[in-house]
Structures are given as structure tokens and as C-alpha cells.
């Protein structure tokens, strides 16, 4: 890669446009980039890296704003770099994202990052891509380096390599991982570690599953799994959770579980058999005890029933008098039933007379304020009629009240409509004032768009003609190429046909020349010759050369005919292609297809513009029609609103006058009442109260007469049934339910007497009563004891059976779990060993180096070898870098070896830590290391040539003699035409290096100037 020209605009500290001609600087081989601190020397290198990769080196890439703070607000940042990479001249134009002022209004808007990648071909720049990702990918592939590698190889940042020289293993590893493709080895380490963890988890999970099943077996049997530790002198019933085993140790406990479970199963089968035998023995004892108790309970029950029957007989004898009294009471109740209805009628009439009298008193008291006290029925009736007449007169006023309410509702609605119409009238007036101007502007825009769209047909014809000529030119070029091929094929076909024809003639001539020999070959002794007729053939002719046969001549003639057909077909194709080419020449002429393609593009662009204007005209026509419709609608609406306002105000005046007239009439009819409904309600209530008082007086007189008649009828009926007064009838009367209860009691006593006689006559009960009473508590105690023994034996047998069945199920599960665990344990052992080897933590890895560290150590060893070639020259043969696989002092990490650096001092014969070097010694050592790393990275990237190299700062720490040695080394970098740029502000270098790029810092920003 060689740089030619760099253009910087509004980038970094450069507010304007600075153009740097690297070709002029590179002619000197070694040039100096110098300037004051902060002037922008490093920003030039940032611009180169940004142009190539779209990012700047190191931590500066984290800063989002690359635009110059000194630039004008509208000036956009831009970097243009011309360079040659692998023989291809490229021009890269990049702009970072930045905030520009808005064209209209205030504020800013974001301009996104842009790129244009071009290549110089055939005397002109040809665009390759404008996409950010494609441009970055193309540059990376051509250089063969990432942005990080390019910054380390071509820019040589000395501050970073001084840190790399003194860094520990971890920091040095991070730098090497960015430069060399060690990710795959790191991924291998991680994959193996993950695989080890995964297999470990798998084996642990499967082992834990087996241990869990063993725990369930131990819980079921009360035993302990293998390897369980006793707790307090006793082993727990359930094993404790298993701890993870150390890496590499076998899972011995899991292997022992099946045998342990089998041993437990055998012992519990014996226990099960003994429990079943014991259960059968106690079951027989239980049956005998239950039968004895049942017999004794039957005897005791018969004795109890006989004793109960005797007791019930004695009790029935004592209740005979009660039975007689209940029969007499039933007879009196039967006689009273015939007189009771008349007695109850007296009570009913008495209650009704009392109620009627109380009602009459209450109603007369309520109307006492309206009439004199103790007013007669006639006075009450007249007062009621007077109020009913007044109510009838007031009903005619209800229409007036309803009309007043309707008028109020209508006036409210009119006010609401008026409140909406007045603002709408104002809005429509304002809109009507604006719309005519808008319609005129739309009409003018439409006229302009129609004029511009009128050229659409001509543009379409131009596009069609341009495409026709372009297609004809492309077809012409294809036909010319095919014509050249066809003409060559025709020439070959002519030559082949002539050769085939000549071969046929030669074969025929050879056949004629050797005909005598052919005939002689057919002669036989004693047969006549077909030429002379002789039967003797003393000297037949012979031929010294092969004579063609008829078959050979026939095949040659067939091949000649085929060749002639091919020749004729090729001639026809040539003529057809020539005719087509002449026709295409008439259409496209001699114009180049690329030129015609540009004409097509121009014509299509013009057509697109015309189509766009036509579409714009259609849109404007729709908008104009909509605006015109809106104008008419607004005019019509304003007329409607004005008319509605007039009608509203007129109707309001009429309703107000009617409301005043009707209100006066209604107030006169109401008198002292608030409303018509209130007056009607008051009069109706008074009339109702008076009517109720009249009715109550009439009801009281009627009830008193009915009560006197009922009392006379009740007294006559009581005397007829043998009672002296109606009160005796009421005392003797009984309800049907009470009589039914007495009859039921008498019937139950009769039934019970019959049942007792039957029980006392039963011989089984009599025999049981004669026997001694059985000892039930003793028999029950014996049954309880037998039942408890049987329950214990059955529980023990069931538990033993269930335990054996559960143990069989768990053993099957345990066998499956152990079979599933074994291959997982094997896989973990393999993964454990491989992960330990690649991570440097396995005893077999003698250097304790991880795989990625081993690869990076090999790369670092190459870097050290390349660096020592230059360090020996710059240090006068005193210093040399040593790559060591030992870890730094105090480094306790595993697998981090292989990245150590030491410095060998030839003057003392000892090696030393790089941190003990002085400032100048550190500079030449880190510069050598940077140059060596650049060589190795370049070779790693495929040997891409770096034609322009930059060394950034650090020369101020060198003495004059050492500076001479360093300059000699830098001069050596120019071999092969390579240009080296030194970035420094050291004054002595300005005298040593005449070709300079001076960066000047000012208040308004920095500028760059080339001095050669």
C-alpha cells in the first residue's frame, strides 16, 4: 500500500481544506511530520486510518465527534485519500456522521456517515461502491489486515509498544490477540471448558439421579447407601446429598449402588415371607374370638328383650285410667263441634264491630280541621263534593302548565343552538376570506405542472428510441463477436471439406493403381481369370503399398459429404450473421454501447421527470377540485347559518311573549299553592279523607247490628247440645289435630299391649331369660386383643410386601440410571483431560500453557526474532530481546505462561526485566519490537506490501549517537521504495530530515504545509 494524496476538510483540528501530496514527500524516502504539541500531527494519521476503515486508532475511536470545532456551521467533515493497494489505484472519500443546521427553521439534523470508493481505470475514475460495509470489506480484503492490525503495522504507535514491552502477561496477551487470529484457539479452549462443564453436569445430574433413587431405596428400606457417614454414632435413614467429586476421580459410589440394592432386596424378601405366615396364624384366632362374642351378644339381646316386655306390661297397666279419660274428652269434643261455628261467628262479629268503630273515630279526627266536631254523614258528603268540583275545574289548567314547560325547553334549545351558530358563523366567514386565494394558487400550480407534463409523450418516444439503439448496439457487439467466430469456423469447415474431398480422390486413384493386384488376389488355380480367361496364372501382379478397399473409399466419401454439409451450414450462418450485423449497423451505427447506455439513462431520467410532473399535475387537479368543493360548501354553509340565526332570534321573541301571558293565567288559578299539581294534590287528599270518614260511619253501624244477631244464634245452639253457655262449648271444643292426637295415643296403647303379649309368649325369649347372663366384657376384650394382633400382623405383611414391590421398582430405575450414567462419566473423563491440557491446568501440560497462549507465544517468538535484527543495530550490539515461557514474578494464574519478555545485556552477560531500561533504551527496544511486529503481522496478512510507513513520537529520549543508529535503521526501511514518515516535534530532526510536513496550530484551527 502506498499513499499518494490526502485531502482533509473540517476534520479534527483542521477547519478548512488541507491537501497533502504524499507522492512529493515519498520521493525523499524519509519525511518528517512536525509541529507543536496539539497541532494535529496525529490527526493526519487518524485521517488516513479513517479513510481506509471508517474509524480512528485506539481510544480516540470512542469519541463520536470527528468534525472540527473550528469549522463553519455548514461545513461538512470529509477525508479523501488516494492510494495504491496491490497495484490498484483507489480513491476513498469518507464523511463521518455529524449534526448540521436545518435548512428551514432552527435546530440541527443528523447527516449520516457516507463513503465513495472509486478505482482509476482507463484514464478515468470508476465508482466501485457507496455502501459503508462493502467499502470497509473491500479495503480489508485488499490490505489483508483489520483496522487494529493496520494501526500497529503502518502507524507504529510507540507509546503503545513501550507499554507492550513492560506489560504483564495478560496485557501482552490482549494486544497479541487483537493482531493475530488466535480467536479460534480461544474458542477451542472455551468449547472444551464448556464441554467439560457440560459433561460434568451431565454426569453429576445422572449420578445425582442414581443417588436420589438410592436415597429413595434407603428411605424405603431404612438402610444406608454405600459410603454414607454415620451421624452421632448412627447412620441416617436417608443419605446426605453427594458432594461433587474431584476432577479426574472415578464415580465409585454410583457403581456400587446396584449390588447394594440387590443385597437389600434379598433380605426384605425373607422378611416378607415371615410376615405372611404370622398373618395367617392370627387371622384364625380372630375368627374364633369373633364367633364366641357374636353368640354371647345374641343371648344377651334375647334376655334384654324379655325384660323390656315385662316392664312395658306393668307400665301399660298403670296407664289404663288415662286411656279412659281420653275417651270421655273425645266424646265432649264431638258434641261441641256442632255448636262451635256459631260461637266463633260471635267472636268474629265482635272484632269487626270494634274495628269499624275505631276506623270511624280515626277518620273523623283526620277531617276535624276541615269541618265542625261530630259532623254528620251529610255534612261530610257535601264537603267532599265541593272539593271534587274544584279539582275538575283545575284539570283544565294542566294544559297551560305543560305549555309553559314546553316553552322553557324550546327557549333552552334555541339558546344552545345560538351558542353554537355564532362561533361557527365567525369561522366560516374567516375561511371564506382565505379559500379564494388558495384556489387561485392551486390553479396556477396546476397550469405549470400540466405544461411540464406535456412533454411526457416526447420523452417516452426518446426513451424507446434510445433503448432501441442501445439494444441494437449490444446485439451488434454480440453479433460481431459471433460473426468472427462463425467466419473462423467457416474457414475451418472449408479446409476440412477440401481435405476430405482430396482424400476420396487419393483413395480412388490408389485403388485404380492397384487394381491389377486386387484382381490377382482373387485368382485361384484351375479357375479362369476374369480379365484374360486363362486357367493358369504363372505371374500374378503384386503391390508394394496398401490398396484401399471399397469400404474405406465409401467411408471417405461419406465423411466428405458430411464435411461439405458442415461447410454449407457454416456459410449460411456467416451470411445470416452478416445480414443481421448490417441491419444493426443501420440502427445503432458505430456508436459505443456505453455511450448509448448513458443516452438511455438521460432519456429515462427526463421521462421520470415528466412522469413525476404528470403525477404532480394529477395530484394538484385532485387538490384543486377538493379546494373548489370546499369553497362552495363553505359559502352554502354560511348562508344556512345566517338564515338559522335569523329564525332563532325571531322564535325566541315569540316564545317569550307567550310565556309571560300563560304564567299570569296560571298564577291566578293557583291561589296560595305553589304549583297546580300541589293544589290538585291538596284538594284530592282532603276529598279522599272526607269520603273515607263517610264510609267509616256507615261500616260502624252495620257491624253493630250483625254482632247482636250472632250472639243470639250462638246461645241457642249451645243449649241444644247440652251446654249451659257458649263459653262451655268453647272449652270442650278441640281441633281435628288435637282429636287425632288423642285417637293415636289410644291406638298406640292398644297396639303396645298386643305386642307385649306376643313377646312374653315367645319361647326363645323365655328360654334365654332362664339362662345365666354371659360375660360380654371378657369376650370383647379377647376379640379386641385378637383384632389388634391381626391388624399388626397384616400391617407388617402389607408393609413388607409394599417395600419389596417398591424396592423392585426402584432397583429397575436404579439400574437404568446407572446404565445411563456410565457413558456420561466416560465422556466427562475425556473432556476433563482435553480441557485441562488446552487450559494448561493438567499435569500432562508441563509448561502450564493454554492453547491460545502457546499459539501467541509462537507468534511472539517470531516477533522477537524480527525485532532483534534491528535492536542489535540500534543498541550497538548490546541488547537483544529474549522470549521466555516462564511467568512473571508474582503471577499466580494458571495457563498464562509463554508470553514473557526479557532483555539480554551483552555488556554484563545477564538478562534483565524490560522495566529497568532507561527512556532511550526503552524507545529503541519498543521501536524494534514495533518494527518486528509489523513484519510478522504483514507476513500473517498475506505479505501485503506497506509502501508508506509512519513512526509516531518518542525520539526526544535519544542521545545523538543512538539517534544516528535509529536513523540508519529507519533509512533501511526505505529499501524497495518504501516511504517512512516520522511524527515528532524534536528540533534536531528538522535538520536531519529535509522533506517535511509542517502542521501549524493557530487560534482559528490548524493548517498543513509541505516543504521539500
PDB file of N, CA and C in Angstrom, residues 23 173 217 234 291 334 339 348 405 472 481 525 620 793 824 859 900 910 919-920 932 947:
ATOM      1  N   UNK A  23       3.021  11.835  -2.554  1.00  0.00           N
ATOM      2  CA  UNK A  23       3.972  11.493  -3.610  1.00  0.00           C
ATOM      3  C   UNK A  23       5.198  12.391  -3.533  1.00  0.00           C
ATOM      4  N   UNK A 173      -1.044 -10.390  26.225  1.00  0.00           N
ATOM      5  CA  UNK A 173      -1.914 -11.349  25.535  1.00  0.00           C
ATOM      6  C   UNK A 173      -3.050 -10.626  24.800  1.00  0.00           C
ATOM      7  N   UNK A 217     -34.418 -45.685  47.921  1.00  0.00           N
ATOM      8  CA  UNK A 217     -34.309 -47.075  48.382  1.00  0.00           C
ATOM      9  C   UNK A 217     -33.977 -47.110  49.870  1.00  0.00           C
ATOM     10  N   UNK A 234     -24.925 -43.095  64.645  1.00  0.00           N
ATOM     11  CA  UNK A 234     -25.982 -43.783  63.905  1.00  0.00           C
ATOM     12  C   UNK A 234     -25.947 -43.321  62.464  1.00  0.00           C
ATOM     13  N   UNK A 291     -66.645 -65.223  66.652  1.00  0.00           N
ATOM     14  CA  UNK A 291     -67.810 -66.117  66.708  1.00  0.00           C
ATOM     15  C   UNK A 291     -68.324 -66.258  68.140  1.00  0.00           C
ATOM     16  N   UNK A 334    -116.813 -34.077  70.332  1.00  0.00           N
ATOM     17  CA  UNK A 334    -117.672 -34.385  69.177  1.00  0.00           C
ATOM     18  C   UNK A 334    -118.968 -33.589  69.264  1.00  0.00           C
ATOM     19  N   UNK A 339    -121.742 -26.932  67.686  1.00  0.00           N
ATOM     20  CA  UNK A 339    -122.095 -25.572  68.094  1.00  0.00           C
ATOM     21  C   UNK A 339    -120.947 -24.578  67.970  1.00  0.00           C
ATOM     22  N   UNK A 348    -116.001 -13.313  65.765  1.00  0.00           N
ATOM     23  CA  UNK A 348    -115.645 -12.609  64.524  1.00  0.00           C
ATOM     24  C   UNK A 348    -116.412 -11.308  64.398  1.00  0.00           C
ATOM     25  N   UNK A 405     -93.932  24.567  30.340  1.00  0.00           N
ATOM     26  CA  UNK A 405     -92.719  23.731  30.380  1.00  0.00           C
ATOM     27  C   UNK A 405     -92.148  23.539  28.985  1.00  0.00           C
ATOM     28  N   UNK A 472     -29.767  -2.474 -29.894  1.00  0.00           N
ATOM     29  CA  UNK A 472     -29.151  -2.821 -31.180  1.00  0.00           C
ATOM     30  C   UNK A 472     -27.630  -2.802 -31.063  1.00  0.00           C
ATOM     31  N   UNK A 481     -19.042 -10.401 -32.586  1.00  0.00           N
ATOM     32  CA  UNK A 481     -18.217 -11.439 -31.976  1.00  0.00           C
ATOM     33  C   UNK A 481     -18.582 -12.818 -32.528  1.00  0.00           C
ATOM     34  N   UNK A 525      -5.948 -71.428 -58.652  1.00  0.00           N
ATOM     35  CA  UNK A 525      -5.502 -72.424 -59.650  1.00  0.00           C
ATOM     36  C   UNK A 525      -6.694 -73.189 -60.171  1.00  0.00           C
ATOM     37  N   UNK A 620     -52.387  17.723  -8.145  1.00  0.00           N
ATOM     38  CA  UNK A 620     -52.839  19.106  -7.997  1.00  0.00           C
ATOM     39  C   UNK A 620     -54.271  19.278  -8.477  1.00  0.00           C
ATOM     40  N   UNK A 793     -50.136 -57.838  62.481  1.00  0.00           N
ATOM     41  CA  UNK A 793     -49.522 -58.796  61.552  1.00  0.00           C
ATOM     42  C   UNK A 793     -49.826 -58.430  60.104  1.00  0.00           C
ATOM     43  N   UNK A 824     -21.881 -41.239  30.287  1.00  0.00           N
ATOM     44  CA  UNK A 824     -21.674 -39.824  30.604  1.00  0.00           C
ATOM     45  C   UNK A 824     -20.406 -39.643  31.424  1.00  0.00           C
ATOM     46  N   UNK A 859       3.924 -16.794  17.970  1.00  0.00           N
ATOM     47  CA  UNK A 859       3.927 -15.527  17.245  1.00  0.00           C
ATOM     48  C   UNK A 859       4.881 -14.532  17.910  1.00  0.00           C
ATOM     49  N   UNK A 900       6.403 -14.210  28.189  1.00  0.00           N
ATOM     50  CA  UNK A 900       7.358 -13.400  28.920  1.00  0.00           C
ATOM     51  C   UNK A 900       8.411 -12.798  28.009  1.00  0.00           C
ATOM     52  N   UNK A 910      24.114 -10.674  31.534  1.00  0.00           N
ATOM     53  CA  UNK A 910      22.903 -11.033  32.264  1.00  0.00           C
ATOM     54  C   UNK A 910      21.676 -10.571  31.487  1.00  0.00           C
ATOM     55  N   UNK A 919      14.838   5.612  29.411  1.00  0.00           N
ATOM     56  CA  UNK A 919      13.872   6.101  28.446  1.00  0.00           C
ATOM     57  C   UNK A 919      14.315   5.868  27.018  1.00  0.00           C
ATOM     58  N   UNK A 920      15.552   6.207  26.689  1.00  0.00           N
ATOM     59  CA  UNK A 920      16.045   5.994  25.325  1.00  0.00           C
ATOM     60  C   UNK A 920      16.149   4.529  24.991  1.00  0.00           C
ATOM     61  N   UNK A 932       9.439  -5.232  14.295  1.00  0.00           N
ATOM     62  CA  UNK A 932       9.368  -6.688  14.170  1.00  0.00           C
ATOM     63  C   UNK A 932       7.939  -7.179  14.125  1.00  0.00           C
ATOM     64  N   UNK A 947       3.808   0.401   1.496  1.00  0.00           N
ATOM     65  CA  UNK A 947       4.699   1.344   0.813  1.00  0.00           C
ATOM     66  C   UNK A 947       4.902   2.625   1.591  1.00  0.00           C
TER      67      UNK A 947
END
